[in-house]
PDB file of C-alpha atoms in Angstrom:
ATOM      1  CA  UNK A   1      33.728   7.471   5.777  1.00  0.00           C
ATOM      2  CA  UNK A   2      35.380  10.214   7.829  1.00  0.00           C
ATOM      3  CA  UNK A   3      35.373   9.157  11.793  1.00  0.00           C
ATOM      4  CA  UNK A   4      35.380  11.730  14.375  1.00  0.00           C
ATOM      5  CA  UNK A   5      37.201  11.277  17.505  1.00  0.00           C
ATOM      6  CA  UNK A   6      36.928  13.520  20.248  1.00  0.00           C
ATOM      7  CA  UNK A   7      38.946  14.044  23.138  1.00  0.00           C
ATOM      8  CA  UNK A   8      39.091  14.133  26.099  1.00  0.00           C
ATOM      9  CA  UNK A   9      35.754  11.857  26.832  1.00  0.00           C
ATOM     10  CA  UNK A  10      34.939  13.918  29.905  1.00  0.00           C
ATOM     11  CA  UNK A  11      36.266  16.820  31.123  1.00  0.00           C
ATOM     12  CA  UNK A  12      35.756  18.294  34.599  1.00  0.00           C
ATOM     13  CA  UNK A  13      36.888  21.916  35.593  1.00  0.00           C
ATOM     14  CA  UNK A  14      36.085  24.829  37.494  1.00  0.00           C
ATOM     15  CA  UNK A  15      33.773  27.877  36.891  1.00  0.00           C
ATOM     16  CA  UNK A  16      36.569  30.459  35.221  1.00  0.00           C
ATOM     17  CA  UNK A  17      38.720  27.734  34.085  1.00  0.00           C
ATOM     18  CA  UNK A  18      39.555  27.354  30.412  1.00  0.00           C
ATOM     19  CA  UNK A  19      38.038  24.012  28.635  1.00  0.00           C
ATOM     20  CA  UNK A  20      39.702  22.838  25.370  1.00  0.00           C
ATOM     21  CA  UNK A  21      37.782  20.209  23.582  1.00  0.00           C
ATOM     22  CA  UNK A  22      39.506  18.332  20.403  1.00  0.00           C
ATOM     23  CA  UNK A  23      38.153  16.817  17.671  1.00  0.00           C
ATOM     24  CA  UNK A  24      40.257  14.609  14.955  1.00  0.00           C
ATOM     25  CA  UNK A  25      39.023  13.400  11.816  1.00  0.00           C
ATOM     26  CA  UNK A  26      40.235  10.298  10.164  1.00  0.00           C
ATOM     27  CA  UNK A  27      40.568  12.278   6.795  1.00  0.00           C
ATOM     28  CA  UNK A  28      41.026  15.982   5.992  1.00  0.00           C
ATOM     29  CA  UNK A  29      37.263  17.558   6.083  1.00  0.00           C
ATOM     30  CA  UNK A  30      36.412  19.390   2.921  1.00  0.00           C
ATOM     31  CA  UNK A  31      36.118  23.173   3.395  1.00  0.00           C
ATOM     32  CA  UNK A  32      36.488  22.539   6.869  1.00  0.00           C
ATOM     33  CA  UNK A  33      33.067  21.996   7.184  1.00  0.00           C
ATOM     34  CA  UNK A  34      33.334  21.258  10.893  1.00  0.00           C
ATOM     35  CA  UNK A  35      30.496  22.445  13.586  1.00  0.00           C
ATOM     36  CA  UNK A  36      30.422  21.967  17.371  1.00  0.00           C
ATOM     37  CA  UNK A  37      26.990  21.583  19.133  1.00  0.00           C
ATOM     38  CA  UNK A  38      26.261  21.717  22.999  1.00  0.00           C
ATOM     39  CA  UNK A  39      23.464  19.443  24.137  1.00  0.00           C
ATOM     40  CA  UNK A  40      22.062  19.493  27.816  1.00  0.00           C
ATOM     41  CA  UNK A  41      19.651  16.747  29.398  1.00  0.00           C
ATOM     42  CA  UNK A  42      16.479  16.948  28.093  1.00  0.00           C
ATOM     43  CA  UNK A  43      17.171  19.063  25.530  1.00  0.00           C
ATOM     44  CA  UNK A  44      17.743  19.352  21.526  1.00  0.00           C
ATOM     45  CA  UNK A  45      21.563  19.995  20.701  1.00  0.00           C
ATOM     46  CA  UNK A  46      22.423  23.648  19.983  1.00  0.00           C
ATOM     47  CA  UNK A  47      24.844  25.209  17.223  1.00  0.00           C
ATOM     48  CA  UNK A  48      27.629  27.056  18.548  1.00  0.00           C
ATOM     49  CA  UNK A  49      30.040  27.242  15.878  1.00  0.00           C
ATOM     50  CA  UNK A  50      30.672  25.963  12.344  1.00  0.00           C
ATOM     51  CA  UNK A  51      33.155  26.411   9.337  1.00  0.00           C
ATOM     52  CA  UNK A  52      35.485  25.536  11.954  1.00  0.00           C
ATOM     53  CA  UNK A  53      35.623  28.795  13.419  1.00  0.00           C
ATOM     54  CA  UNK A  54      32.653  30.854  12.870  1.00  0.00           C
ATOM     55  CA  UNK A  55      30.651  31.630  16.074  1.00  0.00           C
ATOM     56  CA  UNK A  56      26.711  30.765  15.524  1.00  0.00           C
ATOM     57  CA  UNK A  57      24.261  33.063  16.230  1.00  0.00           C
ATOM     58  CA  UNK A  58      23.709  33.916  19.689  1.00  0.00           C
ATOM     59  CA  UNK A  59      26.703  31.733  20.790  1.00  0.00           C
ATOM     60  CA  UNK A  60      28.129  33.511  23.908  1.00  0.00           C
ATOM     61  CA  UNK A  61      31.844  34.847  22.818  1.00  0.00           C
ATOM     62  CA  UNK A  62      33.582  32.470  25.506  1.00  0.00           C
ATOM     63  CA  UNK A  63      33.247  29.800  22.795  1.00  0.00           C
ATOM     64  CA  UNK A  64      35.428  29.667  19.872  1.00  0.00           C
ATOM     65  CA  UNK A  65      36.308  27.160  17.437  1.00  0.00           C
ATOM     66  CA  UNK A  66      39.396  26.524  15.417  1.00  0.00           C
ATOM     67  CA  UNK A  67      41.561  24.107  13.402  1.00  0.00           C
ATOM     68  CA  UNK A  68      41.426  22.763  10.038  1.00  0.00           C
ATOM     69  CA  UNK A  69      42.184  19.816   7.816  1.00  0.00           C
ATOM     70  CA  UNK A  70      41.832  17.102  10.285  1.00  0.00           C
ATOM     71  CA  UNK A  71      42.557  18.957  13.772  1.00  0.00           C
ATOM     72  CA  UNK A  72      39.895  21.329  15.597  1.00  0.00           C
ATOM     73  CA  UNK A  73      39.202  22.751  18.650  1.00  0.00           C
ATOM     74  CA  UNK A  74      36.120  24.408  20.509  1.00  0.00           C
ATOM     75  CA  UNK A  75      37.594  26.604  23.302  1.00  0.00           C
ATOM     76  CA  UNK A  76      35.326  27.811  26.274  1.00  0.00           C
ATOM     77  CA  UNK A  77      37.459  30.777  27.693  1.00  0.00           C
ATOM     78  CA  UNK A  78      36.154  31.160  30.901  1.00  0.00           C
ATOM     79  CA  UNK A  79      33.560  28.264  32.171  1.00  0.00           C
ATOM     80  CA  UNK A  80      30.274  29.217  33.482  1.00  0.00           C
ATOM     81  CA  UNK A  81      28.296  27.031  35.428  1.00  0.00           C
ATOM     82  CA  UNK A  82      25.427  26.695  32.757  1.00  0.00           C
ATOM     83  CA  UNK A  83      28.209  25.180  30.170  1.00  0.00           C
ATOM     84  CA  UNK A  84      27.985  21.909  31.413  1.00  0.00           C
ATOM     85  CA  UNK A  85      26.470  19.331  28.710  1.00  0.00           C
ATOM     86  CA  UNK A  86      27.872  17.266  26.172  1.00  0.00           C
ATOM     87  CA  UNK A  87      29.577  18.420  23.280  1.00  0.00           C
ATOM     88  CA  UNK A  88      29.816  17.336  19.810  1.00  0.00           C
ATOM     89  CA  UNK A  89      31.811  18.070  16.640  1.00  0.00           C
ATOM     90  CA  UNK A  90      29.994  17.259  13.405  1.00  0.00           C
ATOM     91  CA  UNK A  91      31.371  17.042   9.476  1.00  0.00           C
ATOM     92  CA  UNK A  92      28.341  18.351   7.662  1.00  0.00           C
ATOM     93  CA  UNK A  93      28.419  17.785   3.647  1.00  0.00           C
ATOM     94  CA  UNK A  94      28.779  17.860   0.958  1.00  0.00           C
ATOM     95  CA  UNK A  95      27.224  14.160   0.923  1.00  0.00           C
ATOM     96  CA  UNK A  96      28.765  12.775   4.278  1.00  0.00           C
ATOM     97  CA  UNK A  97      27.189  13.963   7.774  1.00  0.00           C
ATOM     98  CA  UNK A  98      29.155  12.236  10.983  1.00  0.00           C
ATOM     99  CA  UNK A  99      29.086  13.185  14.655  1.00  0.00           C
ATOM    100  CA  UNK A 100      32.158  12.480  16.699  1.00  0.00           C
ATOM    101  CA  UNK A 101      31.152  10.461  20.035  1.00  0.00           C
ATOM    102  CA  UNK A 102      30.872  13.772  22.319  1.00  0.00           C
ATOM    103  CA  UNK A 103      32.894  15.002  24.939  1.00  0.00           C
ATOM    104  CA  UNK A 104      31.327  15.704  28.476  1.00  0.00           C
ATOM    105  CA  UNK A 105      31.872  18.933  30.384  1.00  0.00           C
ATOM    106  CA  UNK A 106      31.110  18.662  34.013  1.00  0.00           C
ATOM    107  CA  UNK A 107      31.474  21.462  36.366  1.00  0.00           C
ATOM    108  CA  UNK A 108      33.019  21.172  39.663  1.00  0.00           C
TER     109      UNK A 108
ATOM    110  CA  UNK B   1       9.984  31.936  14.711  1.00  0.00           C
ATOM    111  CA  UNK B   2      11.450  28.684  13.315  1.00  0.00           C
ATOM    112  CA  UNK B   3       9.701  25.750  14.504  1.00  0.00           C
ATOM    113  CA  UNK B   4      10.222  21.557  14.324  1.00  0.00           C
ATOM    114  CA  UNK B   5       7.803  19.783  15.619  1.00  0.00           C
ATOM    115  CA  UNK B   6       8.507  15.613  15.372  1.00  0.00           C
ATOM    116  CA  UNK B   7       5.630  13.107  16.203  1.00  0.00           C
ATOM    117  CA  UNK B   8       4.931   9.981  15.538  1.00  0.00           C
ATOM    118  CA  UNK B   9       7.093   8.067  17.938  1.00  0.00           C
ATOM    119  CA  UNK B  10       5.820   5.061  20.355  1.00  0.00           C
ATOM    120  CA  UNK B  11       6.756   1.497  21.239  1.00  0.00           C
ATOM    121  CA  UNK B  12       6.981  -1.184  18.341  1.00  0.00           C
ATOM    122  CA  UNK B  13       8.050  -4.556  18.256  1.00  0.00           C
ATOM    123  CA  UNK B  14      11.033  -5.830  16.064  1.00  0.00           C
ATOM    124  CA  UNK B  15      10.319  -6.201  12.836  1.00  0.00           C
ATOM    125  CA  UNK B  16       7.149  -3.686  12.310  1.00  0.00           C
ATOM    126  CA  UNK B  17       7.301  -0.544  10.879  1.00  0.00           C
ATOM    127  CA  UNK B  18       6.371   3.124  12.222  1.00  0.00           C
ATOM    128  CA  UNK B  19       6.304   6.574  10.406  1.00  0.00           C
ATOM    129  CA  UNK B  20       7.565   9.810  12.065  1.00  0.00           C
ATOM    130  CA  UNK B  21       6.460  13.463  10.975  1.00  0.00           C
ATOM    131  CA  UNK B  22       8.308  16.835  11.342  1.00  0.00           C
ATOM    132  CA  UNK B  23       6.268  19.756  10.995  1.00  0.00           C
ATOM    133  CA  UNK B  24       8.385  22.922  10.067  1.00  0.00           C
ATOM    134  CA  UNK B  25       6.886  26.347  10.335  1.00  0.00           C
ATOM    135  CA  UNK B  26       8.179  29.917  10.923  1.00  0.00           C
ATOM    136  CA  UNK B  27      10.477  29.636   7.520  1.00  0.00           C
ATOM    137  CA  UNK B  28       9.967  28.709   3.630  1.00  0.00           C
ATOM    138  CA  UNK B  29      10.291  24.941   4.139  1.00  0.00           C
ATOM    139  CA  UNK B  30      10.847  24.308   0.753  1.00  0.00           C
ATOM    140  CA  UNK B  31      14.203  26.107   0.628  1.00  0.00           C
ATOM    141  CA  UNK B  32      16.191  23.826   2.843  1.00  0.00           C
ATOM    142  CA  UNK B  33      17.592  20.445   3.272  1.00  0.00           C
ATOM    143  CA  UNK B  34      15.975  18.630   6.121  1.00  0.00           C
ATOM    144  CA  UNK B  35      17.878  15.873   8.422  1.00  0.00           C
ATOM    145  CA  UNK B  36      16.959  13.269  10.768  1.00  0.00           C
ATOM    146  CA  UNK B  37      19.451  12.589  13.611  1.00  0.00           C
ATOM    147  CA  UNK B  38      18.888  10.215  16.684  1.00  0.00           C
ATOM    148  CA  UNK B  39      20.209   9.660  20.254  1.00  0.00           C
ATOM    149  CA  UNK B  40      20.402   6.108  21.524  1.00  0.00           C
ATOM    150  CA  UNK B  41      19.915   5.664  25.236  1.00  0.00           C
ATOM    151  CA  UNK B  42      23.360   6.286  26.789  1.00  0.00           C
ATOM    152  CA  UNK B  43      24.876   7.149  23.455  1.00  0.00           C
ATOM    153  CA  UNK B  44      26.134   9.890  21.176  1.00  0.00           C
ATOM    154  CA  UNK B  45      24.238  11.515  18.273  1.00  0.00           C
ATOM    155  CA  UNK B  46      24.020   9.545  14.822  1.00  0.00           C
ATOM    156  CA  UNK B  47      22.920  11.032  11.444  1.00  0.00           C
ATOM    157  CA  UNK B  48      20.155   9.246   9.844  1.00  0.00           C
ATOM    158  CA  UNK B  49      19.335  10.615   6.453  1.00  0.00           C
ATOM    159  CA  UNK B  50      18.972  13.862   4.647  1.00  0.00           C
ATOM    160  CA  UNK B  51      16.433  15.114   1.737  1.00  0.00           C
ATOM    161  CA  UNK B  52      17.109  17.949  -0.439  1.00  0.00           C
ATOM    162  CA  UNK B  53      14.753  20.671  -0.825  1.00  0.00           C
ATOM    163  CA  UNK B  54      13.336  19.536  -3.870  1.00  0.00           C
ATOM    164  CA  UNK B  55      13.093  16.243  -2.370  1.00  0.00           C
ATOM    165  CA  UNK B  56      14.795  14.906  -5.188  1.00  0.00           C
ATOM    166  CA  UNK B  57      17.911  13.920  -3.574  1.00  0.00           C
ATOM    167  CA  UNK B  58      18.291  11.388  -0.740  1.00  0.00           C
ATOM    168  CA  UNK B  59      21.001  10.026   1.230  1.00  0.00           C
ATOM    169  CA  UNK B  60      20.909   7.405   4.365  1.00  0.00           C
ATOM    170  CA  UNK B  61      23.390   6.122   6.954  1.00  0.00           C
ATOM    171  CA  UNK B  62      24.488   2.661   6.516  1.00  0.00           C
ATOM    172  CA  UNK B  63      22.609   1.531   9.465  1.00  0.00           C
ATOM    173  CA  UNK B  64      19.288   2.461   8.141  1.00  0.00           C
ATOM    174  CA  UNK B  65      19.751   2.009   4.324  1.00  0.00           C
ATOM    175  CA  UNK B  66      17.493  -0.241   2.564  1.00  0.00           C
ATOM    176  CA  UNK B  67      14.900  -0.226   5.666  1.00  0.00           C
ATOM    177  CA  UNK B  68      14.178   3.676   5.928  1.00  0.00           C
ATOM    178  CA  UNK B  69      12.694   6.517   3.823  1.00  0.00           C
ATOM    179  CA  UNK B  70      12.783   9.748   4.243  1.00  0.00           C
ATOM    180  CA  UNK B  71      10.377  12.153   2.242  1.00  0.00           C
ATOM    181  CA  UNK B  72       8.888  15.379   2.086  1.00  0.00           C
ATOM    182  CA  UNK B  73       5.577  17.349   1.303  1.00  0.00           C
ATOM    183  CA  UNK B  74       6.576  20.713   0.782  1.00  0.00           C
ATOM    184  CA  UNK B  75       2.904  21.886   0.316  1.00  0.00           C
ATOM    185  CA  UNK B  76       2.400  20.499   4.165  1.00  0.00           C
ATOM    186  CA  UNK B  77       5.715  21.822   5.386  1.00  0.00           C
ATOM    187  CA  UNK B  78       6.013  18.421   6.732  1.00  0.00           C
ATOM    188  CA  UNK B  79       8.965  15.632   6.445  1.00  0.00           C
ATOM    189  CA  UNK B  80       8.827  12.156   7.409  1.00  0.00           C
ATOM    190  CA  UNK B  81      10.770   9.259   8.285  1.00  0.00           C
ATOM    191  CA  UNK B  82       9.185   5.878   7.160  1.00  0.00           C
ATOM    192  CA  UNK B  83      10.915   3.410   9.485  1.00  0.00           C
ATOM    193  CA  UNK B  84      10.697  -0.628   8.376  1.00  0.00           C
ATOM    194  CA  UNK B  85      11.700  -3.654   9.431  1.00  0.00           C
ATOM    195  CA  UNK B  86      12.955  -2.090  12.885  1.00  0.00           C
ATOM    196  CA  UNK B  87      15.208  -3.535  15.283  1.00  0.00           C
ATOM    197  CA  UNK B  88      15.888  -3.107  18.516  1.00  0.00           C
ATOM    198  CA  UNK B  89      19.035  -1.035  17.999  1.00  0.00           C
ATOM    199  CA  UNK B  90      16.943   1.605  16.255  1.00  0.00           C
ATOM    200  CA  UNK B  91      15.608   2.479  19.899  1.00  0.00           C
ATOM    201  CA  UNK B  92      16.463   6.379  19.985  1.00  0.00           C
ATOM    202  CA  UNK B  93      14.951   9.846  20.275  1.00  0.00           C
ATOM    203  CA  UNK B  94      14.675  10.925  16.835  1.00  0.00           C
ATOM    204  CA  UNK B  95      15.221  14.665  16.164  1.00  0.00           C
ATOM    205  CA  UNK B  96      14.686  16.375  12.778  1.00  0.00           C
ATOM    206  CA  UNK B  97      16.876  19.592  12.071  1.00  0.00           C
ATOM    207  CA  UNK B  98      16.946  22.221   9.560  1.00  0.00           C
ATOM    208  CA  UNK B  99      20.198  22.174   7.654  1.00  0.00           C
ATOM    209  CA  UNK B 100      21.824  25.655   6.159  1.00  0.00           C
ATOM    210  CA  UNK B 101      25.110  23.754   6.119  1.00  0.00           C
ATOM    211  CA  UNK B 102      25.065  22.903   9.852  1.00  0.00           C
ATOM    212  CA  UNK B 103      21.920  22.578  11.927  1.00  0.00           C
ATOM    213  CA  UNK B 104      20.737  25.485  12.938  1.00  0.00           C
ATOM    214  CA  UNK B 105      17.394  24.591  14.228  1.00  0.00           C
ATOM    215  CA  UNK B 106      16.504  21.506  15.899  1.00  0.00           C
ATOM    216  CA  UNK B 107      12.995  19.878  16.958  1.00  0.00           C
ATOM    217  CA  UNK B 108      12.452  18.663  20.230  1.00  0.00           C
ATOM    218  CA  UNK B 109      12.579  14.893  19.446  1.00  0.00           C
ATOM    219  CA  UNK B 110      10.356  11.817  19.120  1.00  0.00           C
ATOM    220  CA  UNK B 111      10.956   8.327  21.404  1.00  0.00           C
ATOM    221  CA  UNK B 112      10.910   5.349  19.529  1.00  0.00           C
ATOM    222  CA  UNK B 113      11.423   2.043  21.554  1.00  0.00           C
ATOM    223  CA  UNK B 114      11.719  -1.217  19.661  1.00  0.00           C
ATOM    224  CA  UNK B 115      11.121  -3.952  22.128  1.00  0.00           C
ATOM    225  CA  UNK B 116       9.427  -7.169  22.158  1.00  0.00           C
TER     226      UNK B 116
END
């Protein structure tokens, strides 16, 4: 089973700053089937990016995914106050689905 | 619009059973794989199970294998999760999610509490 490790655990930044969230897989993710989700308190998760670098429908342009193989990154180019929450990476399929433990983004 | 709505959660004693449902609307249910994902209090997301569009292929997380059964009724646009021999550690908010590869739509979740 592939283990996804996200770092840092918590990121505390000011609006306008750049946020870099990392996700490392214990083995190569086939097809770069790596997605990123945002979850805010009391809400369901929301898809931001998939296939490592494809922005999901409705996701703001400031969110961008990158990486391949075992190392992946979600970058928020300029933080907005509404970007607080927990961000998860996920390997999806073909027969394995796992989440990272999450990175909490706090807005100063 | 696409909607997923979970139901069936509640408080149950360890060792007992519970069945969750996920009612889908706004899309052709029979053409999508659907997953169950849970989030325990203070923890992160955990994948639970998936069922293929025709219901013939199912996968489970090791933590629930042999205790949980995922099924679907495409005539009713509904997904189910039969949870047997529940444990305290199964306490979580359970979500159903539509899979188009990644999860593009999620329900709001139903809370399951396992406690004596």
